[in-house]
Coordinates of C-alpha atoms in Angstrom, one line a residue:
M152 CA -14.6 -26.3 -35.0
N153 CA -10.9 -26.5 -34.3
G154 CA -10.4 -29.4 -36.6
A155 CA -12.2 -27.6 -39.5
R156 CA -10.0 -24.6 -39.0
R157 CA -6.9 -26.7 -39.1
L158 CA -8.0 -28.6 -42.2
A159 CA -8.7 -25.3 -44.0
A160 CA -5.2 -24.0 -43.0
A161 CA -3.5 -27.1 -44.2
T162 CA -5.4 -26.9 -47.6
V163 CA -4.3 -23.3 -48.0
V164 CA -0.6 -24.2 -47.3
L165 CA -0.7 -27.1 -49.8
A166 CA -2.3 -24.9 -52.4
V167 CA 0.4 -22.2 -51.9
L168 CA 3.1 -24.9 -52.2
A169 CA 1.7 -26.8 -55.2
I170 CA -0.2 -24.3 -57.5
P171 CA 2.7 -21.8 -58.2
P172 CA 5.1 -24.4 -59.5
W173 CA 2.4 -26.0 -61.6
L174 CA 1.5 -22.7 -63.2
L175 CA 5.2 -21.8 -63.8
T176 CA 5.8 -25.2 -65.4
T177 CA 2.7 -25.0 -67.6
L178 CA 2.8 -21.4 -68.7
T179 CA 6.6 -20.9 -69.2
R180 CA 7.5 -24.2 -70.8
A181 CA 7.3 -22.8 -74.3
H182 CA 9.5 -19.8 -73.4
L183 CA 12.4 -21.7 -72.0
P184 CA 15.1 -22.1 -74.6
G185 CA 16.5 -25.3 -73.2
W186 CA 20.0 -25.9 -71.8
P187 CA 22.5 -23.2 -72.8
T188 CA 25.1 -24.0 -75.5
S189 CA 28.4 -22.3 -76.3
T190 CA 26.7 -20.5 -79.2
R191 CA 23.9 -19.2 -77.0
L192 CA 26.3 -18.0 -74.4
R193 CA 28.4 -16.2 -77.0
D194 CA 25.2 -14.5 -78.4
W195 CA 24.1 -13.5 -74.9
L196 CA 27.5 -11.9 -74.1
T197 CA 27.3 -10.0 -77.4
D198 CA 23.7 -8.8 -76.9
P199 CA 22.4 -9.6 -73.3
L200 CA 19.2 -7.5 -73.4
T201 CA 17.1 -9.5 -75.8
P202 CA 13.4 -10.4 -75.3
A203 CA 14.3 -14.0 -74.8
T204 CA 16.9 -13.3 -72.1
L205 CA 14.6 -10.9 -70.2
T206 CA 11.8 -13.6 -70.3
T207 CA 14.2 -16.2 -69.0
G208 CA 15.3 -13.9 -66.1
L209 CA 11.8 -13.1 -65.0
I210 CA 11.0 -16.8 -65.0
A211 CA 14.1 -17.5 -62.8
V212 CA 13.1 -14.7 -60.4
A213 CA 9.6 -16.2 -60.1
W214 CA 11.0 -19.6 -59.2
L215 CA 13.4 -18.1 -56.7
L216 CA 10.4 -16.3 -55.0
W217 CA 8.5 -19.5 -54.8
L218 CA 11.5 -21.3 -53.3
G219 CA 11.8 -18.7 -50.6
M220 CA 8.2 -18.9 -49.7
A221 CA 8.3 -22.7 -49.7
Y222 CA 11.3 -22.6 -47.4
T223 CA 9.6 -20.3 -44.9
V224 CA 6.4 -22.4 -44.8
T225 CA 8.4 -25.6 -44.4
V226 CA 10.6 -24.3 -41.6
T227 CA 7.6 -22.9 -39.7
A228 CA 5.7 -26.2 -40.0
A229 CA 8.8 -28.2 -38.9
R230 CA 9.1 -26.0 -35.8
R231 CA 5.5 -26.5 -34.8
L232 CA 5.7 -30.2 -35.4
R233 CA 8.9 -30.4 -33.3
A234 CA 7.1 -28.5 -30.5
N235 CA 4.2 -30.9 -30.6
V236 CA 6.5 -33.9 -30.6
R237 CA 8.4 -32.5 -27.6
W238 CA 5.1 -32.0 -25.7
V239 CA 4.0 -35.6 -26.4
R240 CA 7.4 -36.9 -25.3
H241 CA 6.9 -35.3 -21.8
L242 CA 3.5 -36.9 -21.3
P243 CA 3.5 -39.1 -18.2
L244 CA 3.0 -42.5 -19.9
P245 CA 2.1 -45.4 -17.6
T246 CA 4.7 -48.1 -16.9
P247 CA 3.8 -51.7 -17.9
W248 CA 2.9 -52.5 -14.2
Q249 CA 0.7 -49.4 -14.0
A250 CA -1.0 -50.3 -17.3
A251 CA -1.6 -53.9 -16.1
A252 CA -3.0 -52.7 -12.8
T253 CA -5.3 -50.2 -14.6
S254 CA -6.6 -52.9 -16.9
I255 CA -7.4 -55.2 -14.0
A256 CA -9.1 -52.4 -12.0
G257 CA -11.2 -51.4 -15.1
A258 CA -12.3 -55.0 -15.7
A259 CA -13.3 -55.4 -12.1
A260 CA -15.3 -52.2 -12.1
L261 CA -17.2 -53.3 -15.2
T262 CA -17.9 -56.9 -14.0
T263 CA -18.5 -56.5 -10.2
T264 CA -21.9 -55.6 -8.9
H265 CA -21.8 -52.5 -6.7
T266 CA -23.0 -53.1 -3.1
P267 CA -23.4 -50.0 -0.9
S268 CA -21.7 -50.3 2.4
T269 CA -23.6 -49.6 5.6
H270 CA -20.5 -49.1 7.7
P271 CA -18.9 -45.6 8.1
P272 CA -15.4 -45.2 6.8
N273 CA -12.5 -45.5 9.2
P274 CA -11.4 -42.1 10.7
P275 CA -8.3 -40.6 9.2
T276 CA -5.1 -41.2 11.0
P277 CA -3.9 -38.0 12.8
V278 CA -0.7 -36.6 11.3
T279 CA 1.5 -34.0 13.0
A280 CA 2.3 -30.7 11.3
D281 CA 6.0 -31.7 11.0
E282 CA 5.0 -34.9 9.1
L283 CA 2.7 -33.0 6.8
Q284 CA 5.1 -30.1 5.9
R285 CA 8.1 -30.3 3.8
P286 CA 10.3 -27.4 2.7
S287 CA 8.7 -27.3 -0.7
D288 CA 5.2 -27.2 0.9
T289 CA 5.8 -24.1 3.0
P290 CA 4.0 -21.6 0.6
Q291 CA 0.8 -23.7 1.0
T292 CA 0.8 -23.5 4.8
E293 CA 2.3 -20.1 5.5
R294 CA 0.5 -17.2 7.1
S295 CA -1.1 -14.5 5.0
G296 CA 0.8 -11.3 4.8
V297 CA 1.6 -8.1 3.1
V298 CA 4.6 -7.5 0.8
V299 CA 6.1 -4.0 1.1
P300 CA 9.2 -2.5 -0.5
G301 CA 12.0 -4.1 1.5
G302 CA 10.2 -6.9 3.3
W303 CA 7.2 -9.0 4.2
L304 CA 4.9 -8.7 7.2
P305 CA 2.2 -11.0 8.6
E306 CA -1.3 -9.6 8.2
D307 CA -1.9 -9.0 11.9
T308 CA 1.4 -7.1 12.1
A309 CA 0.3 -4.9 9.2
H310 CA -2.9 -4.0 10.9
H311 CA -1.0 -3.0 14.1
I312 CA 1.3 -0.8 12.0
A313 CA -1.8 1.0 10.6
A314 CA -3.1 1.5 14.1
A315 CA 0.3 2.9 15.2
A316 CA 0.2 5.3 12.3
A317 CA -3.3 6.5 13.4
L318 CA -1.8 7.2 16.8
V319 CA 0.8 9.4 15.3
W320 CA -1.9 11.7 13.8
L321 CA -3.9 11.6 17.0
R322 CA -0.8 12.8 18.9
R323 CA -0.3 15.6 16.4
R324 CA -3.9 16.6 16.8
R325 CA -3.5 16.6 20.6
A326 CA -0.4 18.9 20.5
H327 CA -1.6 21.4 17.9
Q328 CA -2.4 24.9 19.2
P329 CA -5.1 26.5 17.2
G330 CA -4.7 30.1 16.4
Q331 CA -0.9 30.0 16.8
P332 CA 1.5 30.1 13.9
D333 CA 2.8 26.7 12.9
T334 CA 6.5 26.6 13.7
D335 CA 7.0 22.8 13.4
A336 CA 6.9 21.8 9.8
T337 CA 6.9 18.1 10.7
Q338 CA 3.4 18.3 12.1
L339 CA 1.9 17.9 8.6
T340 CA 4.7 15.7 7.2
P341 CA 3.4 12.5 5.5
L342 CA 4.4 9.2 7.2
P343 CA 7.2 7.2 5.7
A344 CA 6.7 5.3 2.4
T345 CA 6.7 1.8 4.0
V346 CA 3.9 2.9 6.4
T347 CA 1.8 4.2 3.6
A348 CA 2.4 1.0 1.6
V349 CA 1.1 -1.0 4.5
Q350 CA -1.9 1.2 4.9
A351 CA -2.8 0.9 1.2
A352 CA -2.3 -2.9 1.3
I353 CA -4.8 -3.4 4.1
A354 CA -7.2 -0.6 3.3
D355 CA -9.9 -3.0 2.2
Q356 CA -9.2 -5.8 4.6
P357 CA -11.0 -6.2 7.9
P358 CA -8.9 -5.8 11.1
P359 CA -7.9 -8.9 13.0
P360 CA -10.4 -10.2 15.6
P361 CA -10.1 -8.5 19.1
A362 CA -8.9 -11.7 20.7
A363 CA -5.8 -11.6 18.5
T364 CA -4.9 -8.2 19.7
T365 CA -4.6 -9.1 23.4
T366 CA -2.8 -12.4 23.3
G367 CA 0.6 -10.8 23.1
A368 CA 2.1 -13.9 21.5
M369 CA 5.4 -13.7 19.7
P370 CA 5.2 -13.3 15.9
A371 CA 6.8 -16.7 15.5
P372 CA 6.9 -19.5 18.1
L373 CA 10.4 -19.5 19.4
P374 CA 12.1 -22.2 21.4
P375 CA 12.2 -21.5 25.2
A376 CA 16.0 -21.2 25.2
G377 CA 16.0 -18.9 22.1
I378 CA 17.4 -19.4 18.7
R379 CA 20.3 -18.4 16.4
L380 CA 19.3 -16.9 13.1
A381 CA 21.4 -17.7 10.1
G382 CA 21.1 -17.4 6.3
D383 CA 20.6 -14.5 3.9
G384 CA 17.6 -13.2 5.8
A385 CA 18.9 -13.5 9.3
D386 CA 19.4 -9.7 9.8
H387 CA 16.0 -9.0 8.1
A388 CA 14.3 -11.5 10.4
A389 CA 15.9 -9.9 13.5
R390 CA 14.5 -6.5 12.4
G391 CA 11.1 -8.1 11.9
L392 CA 11.2 -9.6 15.4
L393 CA 12.2 -6.3 16.9
I394 CA 9.4 -4.4 15.2
T395 CA 6.6 -6.9 15.9
R396 CA 7.6 -7.2 19.6
L397 CA 7.5 -3.4 20.0
L398 CA 4.1 -3.4 18.3
T399 CA 2.9 -5.9 20.8
A400 CA 3.9 -3.6 23.7
L401 CA 2.3 -0.6 21.9
R402 CA -1.1 -2.2 21.3
D403 CA -1.3 -3.8 24.9
P404 CA -0.9 -1.1 27.6
T405 CA -0.6 -3.8 30.3
D406 CA 2.4 -5.3 28.5
T407 CA 5.4 -4.2 30.6
T408 CA 7.9 -6.7 29.4
P409 CA 10.9 -4.9 27.9
V410 CA 12.4 -5.4 24.5
I411 CA 16.2 -5.6 25.0
V412 CA 18.8 -5.2 22.3
T413 CA 22.6 -4.9 22.7
S414 CA 24.2 -1.8 21.3
H415 CA 26.3 -3.8 18.9
A416 CA 23.2 -5.6 17.4
L417 CA 21.3 -2.3 17.1
T418 CA 24.2 -0.6 15.3
R419 CA 24.4 -3.6 13.0
L420 CA 20.7 -3.8 12.2
L421 CA 19.6 -0.2 12.4
P422 CA 22.5 2.3 12.4
S423 CA 20.3 5.2 11.5
V424 CA 18.1 4.9 14.7
A425 CA 20.8 4.0 17.2
E426 CA 20.9 7.6 18.5
T427 CA 17.1 8.0 18.8
A428 CA 16.4 4.6 20.4
A429 CA 15.6 6.3 23.7
T430 CA 12.4 7.8 22.1
I431 CA 11.0 4.3 21.3
P432 CA 8.8 3.1 24.2
G433 CA 9.7 -0.3 25.6
L434 CA 13.1 -0.5 23.9
H435 CA 16.2 -0.9 26.2
V436 CA 19.7 -0.8 24.8
I437 CA 22.4 -2.5 26.8
D438 CA 26.2 -3.0 26.3
T439 CA 26.5 -6.6 27.4
L440 CA 24.1 -9.5 27.6
E441 CA 24.7 -9.9 31.4
Q442 CA 22.9 -6.5 31.9
A443 CA 19.6 -8.0 30.6
A444 CA 18.8 -9.8 33.8
A445 CA 18.4 -6.6 35.7
L446 CA 15.8 -5.3 33.2
L447 CA 13.7 -8.4 33.1
P448 CA 10.6 -8.4 35.4
A449 CA 10.2 -10.9 38.1
S450 CA 7.9 -13.8 37.0
S451 CA 6.0 -13.6 40.3
T452 CA 5.0 -10.0 39.9
S453 CA 4.8 -9.5 36.2
S454 CA 1.3 -9.7 34.8
T455 CA 2.6 -10.2 31.3
A456 CA 4.8 -13.0 32.5
D457 CA 1.8 -14.7 34.0
R458 CA 0.1 -14.5 30.6
G459 CA 3.1 -16.1 28.9
I460 CA 4.4 -13.0 27.0
P461 CA 8.1 -13.4 26.8
S462 CA 10.6 -10.6 26.6
L463 CA 12.8 -10.4 23.6
V464 CA 16.6 -10.2 24.0
L465 CA 18.4 -9.5 20.7
T466 CA 22.2 -9.8 20.5
A467 CA 24.9 -10.1 17.9
E468 CA 28.0 -10.3 20.1
P469 CA 30.4 -13.3 19.7
A470 CA 29.5 -15.9 22.3
R471 CA 32.4 -16.4 24.7
A472 CA 30.3 -18.9 26.7
A473 CA 26.8 -20.1 27.0
P474 CA 24.1 -17.3 27.2
P475 CA 23.2 -16.4 30.7
N476 CA 20.0 -17.8 32.1
L477 CA 17.2 -15.3 31.4
P478 CA 13.9 -16.8 32.6
G479 CA 10.8 -15.4 30.8
A480 CA 12.9 -14.2 27.8
R481 CA 13.7 -15.4 24.4
V482 CA 17.3 -14.8 23.4
V483 CA 17.8 -14.3 19.6
T484 CA 21.3 -14.1 18.5
L485 CA 23.0 -13.5 15.1
D486 CA 26.4 -14.9 16.3
A487 CA 27.4 -17.9 14.2
G488 CA 29.0 -19.7 17.2
A489 CA 26.2 -19.4 19.7
P490 CA 25.2 -22.8 21.2
L491 CA 21.5 -22.4 20.4
P492 CA 19.0 -24.1 18.0
T493 CA 19.5 -22.6 14.5
W494 CA 16.9 -21.4 12.1
R495 CA 17.9 -20.6 8.6
V496 CA 15.9 -17.7 7.1
D497 CA 15.9 -16.5 3.5
R498 CA 15.1 -12.9 2.4
H499 CA 11.4 -13.8 2.0
G500 CA 11.0 -15.0 5.6
H501 CA 10.8 -18.7 4.8
T502 CA 12.4 -20.5 7.8
V503 CA 13.8 -24.0 8.2
D504 CA 15.0 -25.7 11.4
H505 CA 18.7 -26.4 10.6
Q506 CA 18.8 -29.4 12.9
T507 CA 15.6 -31.3 11.7
G508 CA 15.2 -29.8 8.2
Q509 CA 11.5 -29.1 9.0
P510 CA 9.9 -25.7 8.0
R511 CA 9.0 -23.2 10.7
P512 CA 6.5 -20.4 10.6
R513 CA 7.3 -17.7 8.1
M514 CA 8.9 -14.7 9.9
C515 CA 8.5 -11.0 9.3
V516 CA 11.5 -9.7 7.3
L517 CA 12.5 -6.1 6.9
D518 CA 15.5 -4.4 5.4
G519 CA 17.1 -1.4 7.1
T520 CA 15.0 1.3 5.3
A521 CA 11.7 -0.5 5.9
A522 CA 12.5 -1.1 9.6
A523 CA 13.5 2.5 10.2
D524 CA 10.3 3.7 8.5
L525 CA 8.2 1.5 10.8
L526 CA 10.1 2.6 13.9
A527 CA 9.3 6.2 13.0
V528 CA 5.6 5.6 13.9
L529 CA 6.5 3.9 17.2
A530 CA 8.8 6.7 18.5
Q531 CA 7.2 9.1 21.0
P532 CA 7.5 12.9 20.4
T533 CA 10.4 14.4 22.3
A534 CA 8.2 17.2 23.6
A535 CA 4.7 16.6 24.8
A536 CA 1.8 19.1 24.5
P537 CA 1.7 21.7 27.3
D538 CA -0.4 20.6 30.2
T539 CA -0.1 23.1 33.0
A540 CA -2.1 26.2 33.6
A541 CA 0.9 28.5 33.3
S542 CA 1.9 27.1 29.9
V543 CA -1.5 27.8 28.3
S544 CA -1.9 31.3 29.8
A545 CA 1.7 32.2 29.0
R546 CA 0.9 32.0 25.2
P547 CA -2.2 34.2 24.6
I548 CA -3.5 34.2 21.1
N549 CA -2.0 37.0 19.0
R550 CA -4.5 37.8 16.3
A551 CA -1.9 39.8 14.4
Q552 CA 0.1 36.6 13.9
A553 CA -2.8 34.2 13.7
K554 CA -2.1 33.0 10.2
I555 CA -4.1 29.9 9.3
P556 CA -1.8 27.0 8.2
R557 CA -2.0 26.5 4.4
Q558 CA -2.1 23.3 2.4
A559 CA 1.2 21.5 2.0
T560 CA 1.2 22.3 -1.7
R561 CA 1.3 26.0 -1.0
V562 CA -0.7 26.7 -4.2
T563 CA -3.4 29.2 -4.0
P564 CA -6.7 27.5 -4.9
P565 CA -8.4 28.6 -8.1
T566 CA -11.3 31.0 -7.6
P567 CA -14.5 29.0 -7.9
R568 CA -17.1 30.1 -10.4
Q569 CA -19.7 32.2 -8.7
P570 CA -23.3 31.3 -9.7
T571 CA -25.5 34.1 -11.1
E572 CA -29.2 34.7 -10.8
T573 CA -29.9 33.3 -14.3
T574 CA -27.5 30.4 -14.4
A575 CA -26.4 28.1 -11.6
T576 CA -23.2 26.0 -11.4
A577 CA -24.1 22.6 -13.1
V578 CA -21.2 20.6 -11.7
R579 CA -20.5 20.5 -7.9
L580 CA -17.9 18.4 -6.2
R581 CA -18.2 17.8 -2.5
V582 CA -15.1 16.5 -0.7
L583 CA -15.8 17.8 2.8
G584 CA -17.7 15.0 4.5
R585 CA -18.8 12.2 2.3
P586 CA -17.3 12.7 -1.2
A587 CA -20.0 13.2 -3.9
L588 CA -20.2 14.6 -7.4
H589 CA -23.5 16.4 -8.3
I590 CA -24.5 17.4 -11.8
D591 CA -27.7 19.5 -12.0
S592 CA -28.5 18.6 -8.4
N593 CA -28.3 14.9 -9.1
E594 CA -25.6 12.8 -7.6
V595 CA -23.5 10.8 -10.0
T596 CA -22.9 7.2 -9.1
I597 CA -19.2 6.6 -9.2
R598 CA -18.6 2.9 -9.5
R599 CA -14.9 2.6 -8.8
S600 CA -13.4 3.6 -5.4
A601 CA -10.2 4.6 -7.2
A602 CA -12.1 7.1 -9.3
R603 CA -13.6 8.7 -6.2
Q604 CA -10.1 8.9 -4.7
I605 CA -8.8 10.6 -7.9
L606 CA -11.5 13.3 -7.6
V607 CA -10.6 14.1 -4.0
F608 CA -6.8 14.0 -4.7
L609 CA -7.2 16.5 -7.6
A610 CA -9.4 18.7 -5.4
V611 CA -6.6 18.8 -2.8
H612 CA -4.1 19.5 -5.6
P613 CA -5.7 22.2 -7.7
D614 CA -2.5 22.6 -9.7
G615 CA -2.9 19.0 -10.9
A616 CA -0.9 15.9 -10.8
T617 CA 1.1 13.8 -13.2
T618 CA 0.4 10.1 -13.9
T619 CA 3.3 9.1 -11.7
Q620 CA 2.1 11.2 -8.8
L621 CA -1.4 9.8 -9.1
V622 CA -0.1 6.2 -9.2
H623 CA 2.2 6.7 -6.2
A624 CA -0.6 8.3 -4.2
L625 CA -3.3 5.7 -5.0
W626 CA -1.1 2.5 -5.0
P627 CA 2.0 3.2 -2.9
G628 CA 4.6 0.5 -2.7
L629 CA 3.8 -0.9 -6.2
P630 CA 6.0 -0.2 -9.2
A631 CA 4.4 2.6 -11.3
H632 CA 4.6 0.6 -14.5
T633 CA 2.5 -2.2 -13.1
V634 CA -0.5 -0.1 -12.2
T635 CA -0.4 2.7 -14.8
G636 CA -3.0 0.7 -16.9
R637 CA -5.2 0.5 -13.9
L638 CA -5.1 4.3 -13.6
Y639 CA -6.0 4.8 -17.3
T640 CA -8.9 2.3 -16.9
T641 CA -10.2 4.1 -13.9
L642 CA -10.0 7.5 -15.6
S643 CA -11.7 6.2 -18.7
D644 CA -14.5 4.7 -16.7
L645 CA -14.9 8.0 -14.7
R646 CA -15.1 10.1 -17.9
S647 CA -17.6 7.7 -19.4
T648 CA -19.8 8.0 -16.3
I649 CA -19.7 11.8 -16.4
R650 CA -20.2 11.9 -20.2
A651 CA -23.4 10.0 -19.8
T652 CA -24.8 12.9 -17.7
T653 CA -23.3 16.0 -19.1
A654 CA -21.0 17.3 -21.8
D655 CA -18.9 19.3 -19.3
Q656 CA -15.5 18.0 -18.5
V657 CA -14.6 17.4 -14.8
V658 CA -11.1 15.9 -15.2
V659 CA -8.9 17.6 -17.7
H660 CA -5.5 16.5 -19.1
T661 CA -3.2 19.3 -20.2
E662 CA 0.6 19.4 -20.4
D663 CA 1.0 15.9 -18.9
R664 CA -1.0 16.8 -15.8
Y665 CA -4.5 15.8 -14.7
H666 CA -6.5 18.5 -13.0
L667 CA -10.1 19.4 -12.2
D668 CA -11.8 22.0 -14.5
P669 CA -11.4 25.2 -12.5
R670 CA -15.0 26.2 -13.5
I671 CA -16.6 23.5 -11.4
D672 CA -17.7 24.3 -7.8
V673 CA -15.5 22.5 -5.2
D674 CA -16.4 23.0 -1.5
L675 CA -12.8 22.7 -0.5
W676 CA -11.7 25.5 -2.8
R677 CA -14.4 27.7 -1.3
L678 CA -13.2 26.9 2.2
Q679 CA -9.5 27.7 1.2
A680 CA -10.5 30.9 -0.5
A681 CA -12.4 32.1 2.6
A682 CA -9.5 31.1 4.8
H683 CA -7.0 33.0 2.6
H684 CA -9.2 36.1 2.7
S685 CA -9.6 35.9 6.5
A686 CA -5.9 35.4 7.0
T687 CA -4.9 38.5 4.9
T688 CA -7.6 40.8 6.2
D689 CA -8.9 41.7 9.7
A690 CA -12.5 42.3 8.7
P691 CA -15.1 41.6 11.5
G692 CA -16.9 38.3 10.9
S693 CA -14.4 37.2 8.2
W694 CA -13.8 33.9 10.2
K695 CA -17.5 33.1 10.0
A696 CA -17.2 32.3 6.2
V697 CA -14.6 29.7 7.0
I698 CA -16.7 28.1 9.7
D699 CA -19.8 28.0 7.5
A700 CA -17.9 26.5 4.6
Y701 CA -16.7 23.5 6.7
T702 CA -19.2 20.6 6.5
G703 CA -17.0 17.7 7.7
D704 CA -13.6 16.1 7.6
L705 CA -11.9 15.9 4.2
A706 CA -13.2 12.6 2.6
A707 CA -14.7 11.5 5.9
G708 CA -14.8 7.7 6.4
H709 CA -12.0 7.0 4.0
I710 CA -8.5 5.8 5.1
W711 CA -6.5 6.4 2.0
P712 CA -2.7 6.5 2.8
W713 CA -2.2 10.1 1.4
I714 CA -5.3 11.7 3.0
D715 CA -4.0 12.4 6.5
P716 CA -1.8 15.5 5.8
P717 CA -4.4 17.4 3.8
R718 CA -7.2 16.3 6.1
E719 CA -5.3 17.6 9.1
A720 CA -4.4 20.8 7.3
T721 CA -8.1 21.4 6.5
R722 CA -9.1 20.7 10.0
R723 CA -6.6 23.2 11.3
L724 CA -8.0 25.8 9.0
V725 CA -11.3 25.5 10.7
L726 CA -10.0 25.2 14.2
G727 CA -8.0 28.4 13.7
A728 CA -11.1 30.1 12.5
H729 CA -13.1 29.0 15.5
T730 CA -10.3 30.1 17.9
N731 CA -9.8 33.5 16.3
A732 CA -13.6 34.1 16.1
A733 CA -13.9 33.2 19.8
E734 CA -11.1 35.6 20.7
A735 CA -12.8 38.4 18.8
Q736 CA -16.1 37.9 20.6
T737 CA -17.2 40.1 23.4
D738 CA -20.1 37.9 24.4
P739 CA -18.7 35.2 26.8
H740 CA -21.6 32.8 25.9
E741 CA -20.9 33.1 22.2
R742 CA -17.2 32.6 22.8
L743 CA -18.1 29.4 24.7
R744 CA -20.3 28.2 21.9
L745 CA -17.5 28.7 19.3
L746 CA -15.0 26.8 21.5
Q747 CA -17.4 24.0 22.1
A748 CA -18.0 23.7 18.3
A749 CA -14.3 23.5 17.8
I750 CA -14.1 20.6 20.3
R751 CA -16.7 18.8 18.3
I752 CA -14.5 19.1 15.2
D753 CA -11.4 17.8 17.0
P754 CA -12.2 16.2 20.4
Y755 CA -8.5 15.3 20.9
N756 CA -7.0 18.8 20.9
H757 CA -5.6 19.7 24.3
Q758 CA -5.6 23.5 24.0
L759 CA -9.2 23.7 22.9
H760 CA -10.3 21.9 26.1
Q761 CA -8.1 24.1 28.3
L762 CA -9.5 27.3 26.7
T763 CA -13.1 26.0 27.0
A764 CA -12.5 25.0 30.7
D765 CA -11.2 28.6 31.2
Q766 CA -14.3 30.0 29.7
L767 CA -16.5 27.8 31.8
N768 CA -14.7 28.8 35.0
A769 CA -15.1 32.4 34.0
L770 CA -18.8 31.9 33.7
G771 CA -18.9 30.3 37.2
D772 CA -19.4 26.7 36.1
S773 CA -16.3 25.0 37.5
A774 CA -18.0 21.6 37.8
A775 CA -18.6 21.6 34.0
A776 CA -15.0 22.6 33.5
A777 CA -13.7 19.8 35.6
D778 CA -16.0 17.3 33.9
L779 CA -14.8 18.5 30.4
L780 CA -11.2 18.0 31.3
H781 CA -11.9 14.6 32.9
T782 CA -13.7 13.4 29.8
H783 CA -10.9 14.6 27.6
R784 CA -8.4 12.7 29.7
L785 CA -10.4 9.5 29.4
R786 CA -10.7 9.9 25.7
L787 CA -6.9 10.2 25.4
R788 CA -6.3 7.2 27.6
L789 CA -8.7 5.0 25.5
A790 CA -6.9 6.2 22.4
G791 CA -3.5 5.3 23.9
I792 CA -2.0 8.8 23.6
L793 CA -2.1 10.0 27.2
E794 CA 1.6 10.8 27.7
Q795 CA 1.4 12.8 30.9
P796 CA -1.3 13.8 33.4
I797 CA -3.7 16.6 32.4
S798 CA -4.6 19.0 35.2
T799 CA -8.3 19.4 36.0
A800 CA -8.0 22.8 37.8
R801 CA -6.6 26.1 36.8

């Protein structure tokens, strides 16, 4: 088929080159006057616009057009021929010895009878990793990881960062006081961009096996005496070592080995967090390297030392002498004159032993912004939730100030279309609990997970979102221009799916913004409208409409990077409704039922458990109150957010 097409193209080219000059020569021969003479030139100057001269001019223009076309075709063909010749020139042709050996082997294969062997082949000779690897082979043997703006992280480190981000939201849930006005705007602040990029990158990946989370191994095997980092990525790798070692201590509560860094190194690597380093658990800042020995645990009493988990000592001071002997620790220095083995690291984390030239495991590398973002999820809050009896009783709920926290967008949700007796709403979007789109009581099958995410995002933002906002929310950490086409494909597929069921529009594009049609029924909008009505009026039973409208967490079961702030804001709407409804109740048993229902919505909130324990004590069931607080404490301990003891008596 290819050959026939090429033959046809060659025939057309030859016809274009040959037929026009043949026609011009045959048809215009009689009209050409011959070579010009002096008499003809004199006559042409006297009267240039004669029929003969016009005919001659037209013939000359025709020949010039053909010459231009012939030149273009010839140059194009020559270029293609030159490209083919260059490709053939680079073919790996066999040398004479190779050709001779190939001929002999081919003749032997054709003339020798094949006899199957009954002996197993010899086992392969074992080869060490250093003999296998070369610097150019490093990408084939490196660990899988996640690329984020400003660095690269191993896959297990990325999963631990996502777990640390989840702990941030659990701590916020624990400290929230339902029914009280929100005075801390940071409680619903989204996590830094690097954290959301990591969450998005591993959203569809399974977590690492449990065994990997308890080994406590260093992110890269370091020599017992430590190393000196050099190269363009030395500072980036030092930040990566610091972050990964702090994550090791965070995910393993029994890990008590400190992470020690000198003040000079911390100022060099992370100047923005030098003042808040005290809020990072496990991090110790020292002035001189000699002070590290007093902070290191004794190997005979340290459980982590028995398991081989080394402490990390990071320094950048100029070495005046050999580093002090620090057993059980790995000293990592950035000083160019330190007498330690040297690893050269590039900005992508690829590492080579400077002495042997052999590649080493790829290291986590982070720039200053990415490292500061990740440290933000490791820092403990400066003020813990109140935990004493006096602190809870000193802040009674004031219903006059009990304004329910609104969504971060601060946009009043559109009033949903109310169904009438004769016509019911045809399109219903459910985002509380499992997201689902229903048309005429039939659930629409949404094939793409990104399409489901777009529906929930637009339900959370009723004022709509631009293309850039959608791209940054769905695919954080990726350049917008690289995934805009993916967004358009997802929207086109979603519209096609809906159009196959109904002519009504669900996603509308107006004035460069995508938004949901305000006429559809969205359960989140109903909840927000009821909460807005309850917060602005003091009608009896107004909180019940909020409680009844809540059917589950926003997009339950999904771990999209942008979902946590609106999910927590929606949860606080309902917790405030339960708390205010309980405060307004005169029946103590009904008050207890409302508080217990609130605990089922958020089993991590501290104040809800204290209020419920108070109510149980008031009803004379002190044993149930003590059991409730004990269970709550165990839950916080298992989650890793038990920052201080919780009293079990009032």
